[in-house]
Amino acid sequence: MEIKETQAKSILTKSKLPDADYVVNPYTGCRFGCVYCYASFMGRYVGKDTADWGEFVYIKINAPELLEKEITKLKNKGKGISILFSSVTDPYQGVEAKYQLTRKCLKVLVDYEFEGLVSILTKSEMVTRDIDLLKKLKNVEAGLTITSIDDSVSRFFEKYAPNVSQRFVALGQLNKAGIDTYAFVGPLLPNYINKMDSLDSIFRKIKNTGTTDIYVEHINLSKYIYERLKNELPDLDNKELEMFDKSKNKDYRIKLDKIVKELVTKYGLKLRLDDTIYHKDL
Ligand code: SF4
């Protein structure tokens, strides 16, 4: 595992993602190393291969200072603008405990009295450490990624990320603290089409935390992701690989979209963007 401190050239980056105007990624690389991670292509910017994803984290040590300068370029203190932490890394992965770059960046936004929306997306309960700052932001929401209700599934697909049970607890704590929250249900794992009960339990458990807003995303199996997934999970048999293959199919997605909408209605949740996200459509 390689950890290296670096000086970034900029930190506030324009985004093409739906629902995010800008993104802040305080780290390059992500120790959580999820096998389905679309951000594994980021390695190429620091001379790494997609196979190295999860094995290096570069610390953008000057991120807070850069943000302090760059934020002043947004008009009206950012009113009407949204900033996502983060799009190609997890802002609360292990190194954040030591470096606190996400925390320091949030503090910059608090001190600047940023008027826009600060949106956080993480797989870590460490986000609750910063509830004090989140409460001081004018417009903020914190999202936890939920891909199952089963810790053994998180261990399998999200090697070094906190167990999903801890993420449910974090959602509950954030809700209790009065922070707006959402769950990011994605990627939808290929077996959910055959196991509606599993998907049902995810939605029910999210609702039980007090969270009502969800994003749902289909799995992105672009070639580089699929190759890495196969390398990371060499024990997958042909039948299991076939399930992944099937999930590239449009009919599969249409079926799953229908199930998602039924569950959203059943549990009175709000499906953001009104549809299940599919990366190839973006
Ligand atoms: S937590 Fe997010 S950025 Fe990190 S490896 Fe997993 S999917 Fe990728």
Coordinates of C-alpha atoms and ligand atoms in Angstrom, one line a residue:
M1 CA 0.0 0.0 0.0
E2 CA 1.5 3.3 -1.1
I3 CA 0.6 6.6 0.6
K4 CA 2.2 9.7 -0.8
E5 CA 1.7 13.4 0.0
T6 CA 1.4 15.5 -3.1
Q7 CA 0.7 19.2 -4.1
A8 CA -2.4 19.5 -6.3
K9 CA -2.7 22.2 -8.9
S10 CA -6.5 22.7 -8.4
I11 CA -9.2 21.1 -6.2
L12 CA -12.6 22.5 -7.3
T13 CA -13.4 20.7 -10.5
K14 CA -16.4 21.2 -12.8
S15 CA -18.5 18.1 -13.0
K16 CA -20.5 16.4 -15.7
L17 CA -22.4 14.3 -13.2
P18 CA -26.1 14.8 -12.8
D19 CA -26.8 16.7 -9.5
A20 CA -23.3 18.0 -9.0
D21 CA -21.9 21.2 -10.5
Y22 CA -18.4 20.8 -8.9
V23 CA -16.5 18.0 -7.3
V24 CA -13.8 18.0 -4.7
N25 CA -11.5 15.0 -4.5
P26 CA -9.0 15.5 -1.7
Y27 CA -7.3 12.2 -2.5
T28 CA -6.2 10.4 -5.6
G29 CA -6.9 6.7 -5.3
C30 CA -9.1 5.0 -2.8
R31 CA -8.1 2.4 -0.3
F32 CA -11.6 0.9 -0.2
G33 CA -10.7 -0.8 -3.5
C34 CA -14.3 -1.8 -4.5
V35 CA -14.1 -4.4 -7.3
Y36 CA -16.7 -2.6 -9.4
C37 CA -15.2 0.9 -9.0
Y38 CA -15.5 3.0 -12.1
A39 CA -12.8 5.4 -10.8
S40 CA -10.1 2.8 -11.2
F41 CA -9.1 4.6 -14.5
M42 CA -7.8 7.5 -12.3
G43 CA -4.6 5.5 -11.8
R44 CA -3.5 6.5 -15.2
Y45 CA -3.0 10.1 -14.1
V46 CA -0.4 9.0 -11.5
G47 CA 1.3 6.3 -13.6
K48 CA -0.7 3.4 -12.1
D49 CA -2.7 0.7 -13.7
T50 CA -6.3 -0.1 -13.1
A51 CA -5.1 -3.3 -11.4
D52 CA -3.3 -1.1 -8.7
W53 CA -6.6 0.5 -7.7
G54 CA -7.0 0.3 -3.9
E55 CA -3.2 0.0 -3.4
F56 CA -2.3 3.6 -3.5
V57 CA -3.6 6.9 -2.1
Y58 CA -2.1 10.2 -2.9
I59 CA -2.8 12.9 -0.4
K60 CA -3.5 16.3 -1.9
I61 CA -2.0 18.0 1.1
N62 CA -2.8 21.6 -0.1
A63 CA -6.5 20.9 -0.8
P64 CA -7.9 23.2 1.9
E65 CA -5.7 26.1 0.8
L66 CA -6.6 25.6 -2.8
L67 CA -10.3 25.5 -2.0
E68 CA -10.0 28.7 0.0
K69 CA -8.8 30.4 -3.1
E70 CA -10.9 28.7 -5.7
I71 CA -14.2 29.0 -3.9
T72 CA -14.0 32.8 -4.2
K73 CA -14.3 32.5 -8.0
L74 CA -17.9 31.3 -7.7
K75 CA -20.5 34.0 -7.9
N76 CA -22.8 35.0 -5.0
K77 CA -20.9 32.7 -2.6
G78 CA -22.0 29.7 -4.6
K79 CA -25.7 30.3 -4.3
G80 CA -27.5 27.7 -6.5
I81 CA -24.3 25.7 -7.0
S82 CA -23.6 22.2 -5.7
I83 CA -20.3 20.7 -4.7
L84 CA -19.9 16.9 -4.3
F85 CA -17.3 15.3 -2.0
S86 CA -16.3 13.1 -3.8
S87 CA -16.6 11.6 -7.3
V88 CA -13.5 9.5 -7.8
T89 CA -12.3 8.8 -4.3
D90 CA -13.9 8.3 -0.9
P91 CA -13.6 11.5 1.2
Y92 CA -13.7 9.5 4.5
Q93 CA -11.4 6.6 3.7
G94 CA -8.8 5.6 6.4
V95 CA -6.2 8.3 5.6
E96 CA -8.8 11.0 6.4
A97 CA -8.5 10.1 10.1
K98 CA -4.9 11.4 10.0
Y99 CA -4.9 14.1 7.3
Q100 CA -8.5 15.4 7.8
L101 CA -8.5 17.0 4.4
T102 CA -12.2 16.6 3.9
R103 CA -12.8 18.1 7.3
K104 CA -10.5 21.0 6.6
C105 CA -12.2 21.6 3.2
L106 CA -15.6 21.6 4.9
K107 CA -14.3 24.1 7.5
V108 CA -13.2 26.3 4.6
L109 CA -16.8 26.3 3.2
V110 CA -18.2 27.0 6.7
D111 CA -15.9 29.9 7.2
Y112 CA -16.6 31.3 3.7
E113 CA -20.3 31.0 4.5
F114 CA -20.8 29.1 1.3
E115 CA -24.4 29.4 0.0
G116 CA -24.6 26.4 -2.3
L117 CA -25.3 22.8 -1.6
V118 CA -22.5 20.7 -0.1
S119 CA -23.2 17.0 -0.9
I120 CA -21.2 14.2 0.6
L121 CA -21.0 10.6 -0.6
T122 CA -19.1 8.0 1.3
K123 CA -19.0 4.4 2.4
S124 CA -17.6 5.3 5.8
E125 CA -19.2 6.0 9.1
M126 CA -16.3 8.5 9.7
V127 CA -18.6 11.1 8.2
T128 CA -20.4 11.3 11.6
R129 CA -17.1 12.7 13.0
D130 CA -17.9 15.9 11.1
I131 CA -21.5 16.4 12.2
D132 CA -20.5 19.5 14.1
L133 CA -19.3 21.1 10.8
L134 CA -22.2 19.8 8.7
K135 CA -24.5 21.5 11.1
K136 CA -22.8 24.8 10.4
L137 CA -23.2 24.6 6.7
K138 CA -26.2 26.4 5.2
N139 CA -27.1 23.7 2.8
V140 CA -25.7 20.2 3.2
E141 CA -26.6 16.6 2.7
A142 CA -24.7 13.4 3.5
G143 CA -25.1 10.2 1.5
L144 CA -24.0 6.7 2.3
T145 CA -23.5 4.1 -0.4
I146 CA -25.5 0.9 0.3
T147 CA -25.1 -2.1 -2.0
S148 CA -26.6 -4.8 0.2
I149 CA -27.7 -5.5 3.8
D150 CA -25.1 -8.2 4.3
D151 CA -21.6 -7.5 5.7
S152 CA -20.2 -10.5 3.9
V153 CA -21.3 -9.0 0.6
S154 CA -19.6 -5.7 1.4
R155 CA -16.4 -7.7 2.3
F156 CA -16.6 -9.5 -1.0
F157 CA -17.2 -6.6 -3.4
E158 CA -15.9 -3.6 -1.3
K159 CA -12.7 -5.1 0.1
Y160 CA -11.5 -2.5 2.5
A161 CA -14.6 -0.4 2.9
P162 CA -16.5 -0.3 6.3
N163 CA -19.2 -2.9 6.6
V164 CA -22.6 -2.0 5.3
S165 CA -24.1 -2.4 8.8
Q166 CA -21.9 0.5 10.0
R167 CA -23.2 2.6 7.1
F168 CA -26.8 2.0 8.1
V169 CA -25.9 3.1 11.6
A170 CA -24.2 6.2 10.2
L171 CA -27.3 7.1 8.2
G172 CA -29.4 6.8 11.4
Q173 CA -27.0 9.0 13.4
L174 CA -26.9 11.7 10.7
N175 CA -30.7 11.7 10.6
K176 CA -30.9 11.9 14.3
A177 CA -28.5 14.9 14.2
G178 CA -30.9 16.7 11.8
I179 CA -28.6 16.4 8.7
D180 CA -30.4 15.8 5.4
T181 CA -29.4 12.4 4.1
Y182 CA -29.7 10.2 1.1
A183 CA -28.7 6.6 0.3
F184 CA -26.9 5.8 -2.9
V185 CA -28.0 2.3 -3.8
G186 CA -25.5 1.3 -6.4
P187 CA -24.3 -0.4 -8.2
L188 CA -27.2 -2.8 -8.2
L189 CA -25.5 -6.2 -8.0
P190 CA -26.4 -8.7 -10.8
N191 CA -28.3 -11.2 -8.7
Y192 CA -30.9 -8.7 -7.4
I193 CA -33.1 -9.4 -10.4
N194 CA -33.5 -12.9 -9.1
K195 CA -33.6 -12.0 -5.5
M196 CA -36.2 -9.3 -5.1
D197 CA -36.2 -10.0 -1.4
S198 CA -32.7 -8.8 -1.0
L199 CA -33.5 -5.5 -2.8
D200 CA -36.7 -5.2 -0.8
S201 CA -34.6 -5.6 2.5
I202 CA -32.2 -2.8 1.3
F203 CA -35.0 -0.4 0.7
R204 CA -36.8 -1.3 3.9
K205 CA -33.7 -0.9 6.0
I206 CA -32.9 2.5 4.4
K207 CA -36.4 3.7 5.3
N208 CA -35.9 2.5 8.8
T209 CA -32.9 4.7 9.3
G210 CA -35.1 7.7 8.6
T211 CA -33.6 8.4 5.1
T212 CA -36.2 8.9 2.4
D213 CA -34.1 10.1 -0.6
I214 CA -32.3 7.6 -2.7
Y215 CA -30.2 7.4 -5.9
V216 CA -30.2 4.0 -7.6
E217 CA -27.5 3.1 -10.1
H218 CA -27.1 0.1 -12.5
I219 CA -23.7 -1.5 -12.5
N220 CA -21.3 -0.1 -15.0
L221 CA -19.4 -2.9 -16.7
S222 CA -17.2 -1.0 -19.1
K223 CA -14.4 -3.1 -20.4
Y224 CA -11.7 -1.9 -17.9
I225 CA -14.1 -2.4 -15.0
Y226 CA -15.1 -5.9 -16.1
E227 CA -11.5 -6.9 -16.5
R228 CA -10.5 -5.7 -13.1
L229 CA -13.5 -7.3 -11.5
K230 CA -12.6 -10.7 -13.0
N231 CA -9.0 -10.3 -11.8
E232 CA -10.1 -9.3 -8.3
L233 CA -12.6 -12.1 -8.0
P234 CA -10.8 -15.1 -9.6
D235 CA -13.1 -17.5 -7.8
L236 CA -16.2 -16.4 -9.7
D237 CA -17.5 -19.4 -11.7
N238 CA -18.9 -19.2 -15.2
K239 CA -22.5 -19.1 -13.9
E240 CA -21.7 -16.1 -11.8
L241 CA -19.8 -14.4 -14.6
E242 CA -22.8 -15.0 -16.8
M243 CA -25.0 -13.0 -14.3
F244 CA -22.6 -10.1 -14.7
D245 CA -22.8 -10.5 -18.5
K246 CA -26.6 -10.5 -18.4
S247 CA -26.6 -7.2 -16.5
K248 CA -25.2 -5.5 -19.6
N249 CA -28.4 -6.3 -21.4
K250 CA -31.1 -3.6 -21.8
D251 CA -34.0 -5.9 -21.1
Y252 CA -32.3 -6.7 -17.8
R253 CA -32.1 -3.1 -16.9
I254 CA -35.7 -2.4 -17.8
K255 CA -36.8 -5.3 -15.6
L256 CA -34.7 -4.0 -12.7
D257 CA -36.0 -0.4 -13.2
K258 CA -39.5 -1.7 -12.8
I259 CA -38.7 -3.5 -9.6
V260 CA -36.9 -0.4 -8.2
K261 CA -39.9 1.8 -8.9
E262 CA -42.3 -0.7 -7.2
L263 CA -40.1 -0.8 -4.1
V264 CA -39.7 3.0 -4.1
T265 CA -43.5 3.3 -4.0
K266 CA -43.9 0.4 -1.5
Y267 CA -41.6 2.2 1.0
G268 CA -42.6 5.8 0.3
L269 CA -39.1 6.7 -0.8
K270 CA -38.1 9.5 -3.2
L271 CA -36.1 8.3 -6.2
R272 CA -33.8 11.1 -7.2
L273 CA -33.4 11.9 -10.9
D274 CA -36.7 9.9 -11.2
D275 CA -34.9 6.9 -12.6
T276 CA -32.2 4.4 -12.1
I277 CA -28.9 5.9 -13.2
Y278 CA -27.1 4.1 -16.0
H279 CA -23.6 5.4 -16.7
K280 CA -23.6 4.8 -20.4
D281 CA -26.6 7.2 -20.6
L282 CA -24.6 10.0 -19.0
Ligands
SF4_1 S1 -15.4 3.8 -2.2 FE1 -16.0 4.7 -4.1 S2 -14.2 5.6 -5.0 FE2 -13.6 4.1 -3.4 S3 -13.1 2.2 -4.4 FE3 -15.2 2.2 -3.7 S4 -16.5 2.9 -5.4 FE4 -14.3 3.5 -5.8

